[in-house]
Coordinates of N, CA and C in Angstrom, one line a residue:
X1316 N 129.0 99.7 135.9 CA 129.0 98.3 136.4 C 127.6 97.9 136.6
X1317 N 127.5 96.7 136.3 CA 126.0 95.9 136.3 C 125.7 96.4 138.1
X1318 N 124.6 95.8 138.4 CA 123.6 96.0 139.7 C 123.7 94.8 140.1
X1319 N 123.3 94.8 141.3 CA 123.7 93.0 142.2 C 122.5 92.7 141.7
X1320 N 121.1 93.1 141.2 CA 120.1 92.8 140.7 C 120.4 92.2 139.5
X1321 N 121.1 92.5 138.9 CA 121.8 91.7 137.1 C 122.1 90.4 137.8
X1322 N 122.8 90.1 138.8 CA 123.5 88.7 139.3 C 122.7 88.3 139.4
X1323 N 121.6 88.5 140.5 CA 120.2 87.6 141.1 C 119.8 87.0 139.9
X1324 N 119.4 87.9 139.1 CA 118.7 87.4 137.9 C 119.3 86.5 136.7
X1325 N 120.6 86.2 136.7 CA 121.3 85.5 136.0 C 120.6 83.8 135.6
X1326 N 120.6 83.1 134.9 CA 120.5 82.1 135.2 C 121.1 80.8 136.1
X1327 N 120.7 79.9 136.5 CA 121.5 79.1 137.5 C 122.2 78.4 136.8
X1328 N 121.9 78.3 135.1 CA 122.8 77.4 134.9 C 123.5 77.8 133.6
X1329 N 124.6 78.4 133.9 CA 125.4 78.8 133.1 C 127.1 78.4 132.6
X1330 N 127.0 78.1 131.6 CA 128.6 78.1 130.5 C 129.6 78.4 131.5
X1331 N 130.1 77.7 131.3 CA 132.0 78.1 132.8 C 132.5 79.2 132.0
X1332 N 132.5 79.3 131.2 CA 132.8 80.6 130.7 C 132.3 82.0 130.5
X1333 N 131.3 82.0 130.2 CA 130.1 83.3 130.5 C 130.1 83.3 132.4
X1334 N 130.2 82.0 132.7 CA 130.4 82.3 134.3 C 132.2 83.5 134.5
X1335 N 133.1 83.2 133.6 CA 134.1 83.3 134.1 C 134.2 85.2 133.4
X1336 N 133.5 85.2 132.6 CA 133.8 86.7 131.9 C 133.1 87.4 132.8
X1337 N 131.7 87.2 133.5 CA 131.5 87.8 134.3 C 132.3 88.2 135.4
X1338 N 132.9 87.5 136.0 CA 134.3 87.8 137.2 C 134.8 88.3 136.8
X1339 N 135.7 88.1 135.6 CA 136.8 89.0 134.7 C 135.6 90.8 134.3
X1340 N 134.8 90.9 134.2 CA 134.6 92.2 134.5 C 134.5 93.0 135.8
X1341 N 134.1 91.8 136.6 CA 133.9 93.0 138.0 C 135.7 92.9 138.4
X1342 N 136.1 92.3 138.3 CA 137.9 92.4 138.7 C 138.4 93.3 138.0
X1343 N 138.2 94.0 136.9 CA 138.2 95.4 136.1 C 138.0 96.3 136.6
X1344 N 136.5 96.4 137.1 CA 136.0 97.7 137.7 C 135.9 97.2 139.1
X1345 N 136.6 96.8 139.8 CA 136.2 96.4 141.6 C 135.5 97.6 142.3
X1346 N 136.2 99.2 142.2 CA 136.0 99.8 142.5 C 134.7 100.6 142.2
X1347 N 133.9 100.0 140.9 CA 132.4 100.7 140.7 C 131.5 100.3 141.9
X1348 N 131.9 99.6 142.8 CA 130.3 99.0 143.7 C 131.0 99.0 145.1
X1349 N 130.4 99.6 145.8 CA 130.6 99.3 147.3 C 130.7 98.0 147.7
X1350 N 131.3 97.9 148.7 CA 131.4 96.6 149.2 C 130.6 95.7 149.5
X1351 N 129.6 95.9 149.9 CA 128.4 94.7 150.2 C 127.6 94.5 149.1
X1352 N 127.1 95.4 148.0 CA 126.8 95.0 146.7 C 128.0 93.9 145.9
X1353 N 129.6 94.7 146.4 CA 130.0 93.8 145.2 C 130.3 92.3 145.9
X1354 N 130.4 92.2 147.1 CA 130.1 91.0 147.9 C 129.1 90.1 147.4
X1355 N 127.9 90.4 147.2 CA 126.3 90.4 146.9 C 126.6 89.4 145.1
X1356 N 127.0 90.4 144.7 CA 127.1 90.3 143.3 C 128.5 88.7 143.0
X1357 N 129.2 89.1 144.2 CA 130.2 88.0 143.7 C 129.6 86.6 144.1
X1358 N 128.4 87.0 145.6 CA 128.5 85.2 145.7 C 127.6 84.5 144.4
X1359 N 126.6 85.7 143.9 CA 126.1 85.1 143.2 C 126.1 84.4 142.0
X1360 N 127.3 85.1 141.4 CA 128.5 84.5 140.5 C 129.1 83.1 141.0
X1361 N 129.6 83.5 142.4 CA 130.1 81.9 142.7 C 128.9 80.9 143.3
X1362 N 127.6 81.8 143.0 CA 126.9 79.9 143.6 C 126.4 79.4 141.9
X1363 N 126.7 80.2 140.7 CA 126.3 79.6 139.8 C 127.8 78.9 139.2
X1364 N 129.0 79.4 139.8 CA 130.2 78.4 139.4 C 129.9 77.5 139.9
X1365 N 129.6 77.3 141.0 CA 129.7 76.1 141.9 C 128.7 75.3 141.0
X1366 N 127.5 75.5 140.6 CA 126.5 74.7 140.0 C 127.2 74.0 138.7
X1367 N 128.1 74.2 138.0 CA 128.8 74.1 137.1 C 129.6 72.7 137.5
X1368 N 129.8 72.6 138.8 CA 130.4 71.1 138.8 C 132.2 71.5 138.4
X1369 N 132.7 72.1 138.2 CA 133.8 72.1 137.9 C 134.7 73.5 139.0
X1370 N 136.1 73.8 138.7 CA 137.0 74.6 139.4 C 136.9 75.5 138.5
X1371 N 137.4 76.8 139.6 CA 138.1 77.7 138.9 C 139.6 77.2 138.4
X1372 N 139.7 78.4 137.6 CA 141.5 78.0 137.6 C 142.1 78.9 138.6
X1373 N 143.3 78.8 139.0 CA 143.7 78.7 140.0 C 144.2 80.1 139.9
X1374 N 144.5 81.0 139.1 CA 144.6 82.5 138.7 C 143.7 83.3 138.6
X1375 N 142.6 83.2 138.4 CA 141.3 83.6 138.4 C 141.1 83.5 140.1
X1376 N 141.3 82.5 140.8 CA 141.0 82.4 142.0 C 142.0 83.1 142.8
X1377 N 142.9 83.7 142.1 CA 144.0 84.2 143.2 C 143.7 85.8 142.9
X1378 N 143.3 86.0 141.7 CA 142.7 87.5 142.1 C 141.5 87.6 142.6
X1379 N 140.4 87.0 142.5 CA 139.2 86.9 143.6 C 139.4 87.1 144.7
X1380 N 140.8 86.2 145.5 CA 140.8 86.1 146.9 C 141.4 87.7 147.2
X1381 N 142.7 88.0 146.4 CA 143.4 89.3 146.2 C 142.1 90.8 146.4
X1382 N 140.7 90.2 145.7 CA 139.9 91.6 145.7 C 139.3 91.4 147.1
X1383 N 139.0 90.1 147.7 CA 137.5 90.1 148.9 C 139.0 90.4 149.8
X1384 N 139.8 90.3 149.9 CA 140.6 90.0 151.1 C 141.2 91.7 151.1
X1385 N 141.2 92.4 150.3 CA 141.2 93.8 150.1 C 140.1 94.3 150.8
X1386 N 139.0 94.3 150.2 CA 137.9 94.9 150.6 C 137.0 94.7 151.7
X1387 N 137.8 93.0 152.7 CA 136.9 93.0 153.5 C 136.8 93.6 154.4
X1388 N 135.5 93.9 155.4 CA 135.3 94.8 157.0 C 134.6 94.2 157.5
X1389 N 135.0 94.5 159.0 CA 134.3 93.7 160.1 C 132.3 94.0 160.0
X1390 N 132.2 93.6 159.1 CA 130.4 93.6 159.0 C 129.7 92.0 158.5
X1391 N 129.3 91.7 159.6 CA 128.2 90.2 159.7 C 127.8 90.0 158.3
X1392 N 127.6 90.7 157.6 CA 126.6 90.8 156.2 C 127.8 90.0 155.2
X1393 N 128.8 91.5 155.1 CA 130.0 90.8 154.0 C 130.9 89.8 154.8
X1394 N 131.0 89.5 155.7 CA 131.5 87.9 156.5 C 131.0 87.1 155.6
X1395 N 129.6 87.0 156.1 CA 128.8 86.1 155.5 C 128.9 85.7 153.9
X1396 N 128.8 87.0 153.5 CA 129.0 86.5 151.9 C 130.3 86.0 151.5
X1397 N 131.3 86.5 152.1 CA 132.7 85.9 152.0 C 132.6 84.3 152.3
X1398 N 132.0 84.0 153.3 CA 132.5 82.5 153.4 C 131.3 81.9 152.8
X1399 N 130.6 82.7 152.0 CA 129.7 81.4 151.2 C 130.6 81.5 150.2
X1400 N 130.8 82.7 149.5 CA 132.0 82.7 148.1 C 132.9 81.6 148.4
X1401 N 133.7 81.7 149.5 CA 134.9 80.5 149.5 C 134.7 79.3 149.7
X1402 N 133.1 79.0 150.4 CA 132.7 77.6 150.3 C 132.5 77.4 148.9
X1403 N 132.3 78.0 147.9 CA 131.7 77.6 146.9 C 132.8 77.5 145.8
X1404 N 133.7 78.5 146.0 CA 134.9 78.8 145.1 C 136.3 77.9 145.3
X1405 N 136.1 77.6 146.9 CA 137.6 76.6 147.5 C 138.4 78.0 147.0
X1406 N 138.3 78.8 148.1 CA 138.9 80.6 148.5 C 140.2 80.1 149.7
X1407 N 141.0 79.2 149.1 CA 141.8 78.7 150.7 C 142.1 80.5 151.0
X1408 N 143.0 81.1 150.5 CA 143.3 82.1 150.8 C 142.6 83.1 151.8
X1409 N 141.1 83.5 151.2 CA 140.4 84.2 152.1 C 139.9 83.7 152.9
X1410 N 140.1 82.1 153.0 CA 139.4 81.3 154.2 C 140.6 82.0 155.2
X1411 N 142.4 81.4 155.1 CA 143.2 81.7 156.2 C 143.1 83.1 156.6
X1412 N 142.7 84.0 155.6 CA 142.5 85.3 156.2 C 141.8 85.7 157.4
X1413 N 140.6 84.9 157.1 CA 139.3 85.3 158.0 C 139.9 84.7 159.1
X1414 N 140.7 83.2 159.1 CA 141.0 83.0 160.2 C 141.9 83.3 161.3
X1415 N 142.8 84.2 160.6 CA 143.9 85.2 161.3 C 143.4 86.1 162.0
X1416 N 142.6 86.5 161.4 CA 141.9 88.3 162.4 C 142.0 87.6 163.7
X1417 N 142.4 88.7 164.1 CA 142.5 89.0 165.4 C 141.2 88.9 166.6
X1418 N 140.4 87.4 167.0 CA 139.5 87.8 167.6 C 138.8 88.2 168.4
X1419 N 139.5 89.4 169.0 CA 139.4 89.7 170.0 C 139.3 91.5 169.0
X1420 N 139.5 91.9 168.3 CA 139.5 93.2 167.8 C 138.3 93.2 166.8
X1421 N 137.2 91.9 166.3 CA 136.3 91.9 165.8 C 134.8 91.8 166.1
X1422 N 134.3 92.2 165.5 CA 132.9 92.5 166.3 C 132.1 90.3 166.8
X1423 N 131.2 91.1 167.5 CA 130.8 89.2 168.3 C 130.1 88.5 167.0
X1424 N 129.3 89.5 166.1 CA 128.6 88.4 165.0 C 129.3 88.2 163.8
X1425 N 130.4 88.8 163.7 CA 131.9 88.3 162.8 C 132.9 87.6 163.2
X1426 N 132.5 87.0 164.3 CA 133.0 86.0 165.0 C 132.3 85.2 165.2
X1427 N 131.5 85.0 165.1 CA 130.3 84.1 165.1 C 129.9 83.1 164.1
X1428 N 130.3 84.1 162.9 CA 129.8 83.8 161.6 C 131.0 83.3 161.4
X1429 N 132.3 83.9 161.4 CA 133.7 82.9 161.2 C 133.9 81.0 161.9
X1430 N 133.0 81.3 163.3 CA 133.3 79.9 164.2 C 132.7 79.3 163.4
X1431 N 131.1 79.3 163.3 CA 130.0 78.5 162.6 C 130.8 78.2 161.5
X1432 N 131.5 79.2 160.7 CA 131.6 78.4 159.3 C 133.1 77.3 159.9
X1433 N 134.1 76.9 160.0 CA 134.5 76.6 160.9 C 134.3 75.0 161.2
X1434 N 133.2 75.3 162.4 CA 132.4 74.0 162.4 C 132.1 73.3 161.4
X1435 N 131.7 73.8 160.3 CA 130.8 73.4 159.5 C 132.1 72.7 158.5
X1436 N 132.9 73.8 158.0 CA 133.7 73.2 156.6 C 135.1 73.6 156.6
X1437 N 135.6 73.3 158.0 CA 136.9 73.5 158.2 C 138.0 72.4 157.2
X1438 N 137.6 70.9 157.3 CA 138.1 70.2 156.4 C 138.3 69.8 155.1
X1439 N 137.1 70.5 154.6 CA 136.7 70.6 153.0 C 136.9 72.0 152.3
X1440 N 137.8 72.8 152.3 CA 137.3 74.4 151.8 C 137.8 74.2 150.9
X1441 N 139.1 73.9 150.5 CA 139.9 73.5 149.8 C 139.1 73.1 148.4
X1442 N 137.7 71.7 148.1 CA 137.5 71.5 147.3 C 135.5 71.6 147.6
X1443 N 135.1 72.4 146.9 CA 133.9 73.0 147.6 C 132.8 71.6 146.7
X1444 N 133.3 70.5 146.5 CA 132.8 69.5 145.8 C 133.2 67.6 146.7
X1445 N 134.0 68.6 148.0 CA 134.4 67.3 148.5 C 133.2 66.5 149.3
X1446 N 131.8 67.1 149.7 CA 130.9 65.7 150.2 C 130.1 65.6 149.2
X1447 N 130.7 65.7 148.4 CA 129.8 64.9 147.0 C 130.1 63.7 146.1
X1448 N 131.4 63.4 146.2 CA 132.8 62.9 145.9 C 132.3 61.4 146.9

């Protein structure tokens, strides 16, 4: 599997499709990368979808949510990258996840990082293009 260093270095503005074969390989190998690399590696995938101006399709987005919602753990780091992915991707799924846990069984800066996001983009997750509209 590529290095979260390959993502960084991707260009910002890439083809919806070379965007989307990228996804379609790490959802192949999910298991080559620990979790905070493949966290790492996925937002940077989704901040160059996002640049793209356009949606996932809606299948593609339902295994994404299927892999972060698998692999997520109570760590501030991959929180974080989770809810930039689904701000960027409209992750409804992983968004209701994060917002189920139990908060009282999660650590304070994963609860933290869930409220703030929250505040921020409780109304809009859905379409990660709605204050631009």
């Amino acid at each position: 599997m590529k290095t979260p260093d390959y993502y960084q270095s991707l260009p910002d503005g890439m083809p919806p499709q070379s965007i989307r074969d990228e996804f379609e390989a790490i959802l192949l190998a999910p298991d080559d990368m620990a979790t905070l690399p493949l966290t790492e590696a996925l937002y940077e995938l989704a901040d160059r979808q996002w640049h793209t101006y356009s949606l996932l399709d809606e299948a593609l987005k339902g295994r994404l949510e299927q892999l972060l919602i698998s692999r997520w753990r109570d760590d501030f780091e991959i929180t974080e990258n989770l809810l930039s992915i689904v701000s960027r991707l409209g992750l409804v799924g992983v968004w209701e996840f994060l917002l189920g846990l139990d908060k009282q069984r999660i650590s304070a800066a994963t609860r933290e990082a869930i409220d703030d996001a929250v505040a921020e983009m409780a109304d809009s997750i859905a379409d990660p293009y709605s204050g631009m509209r």
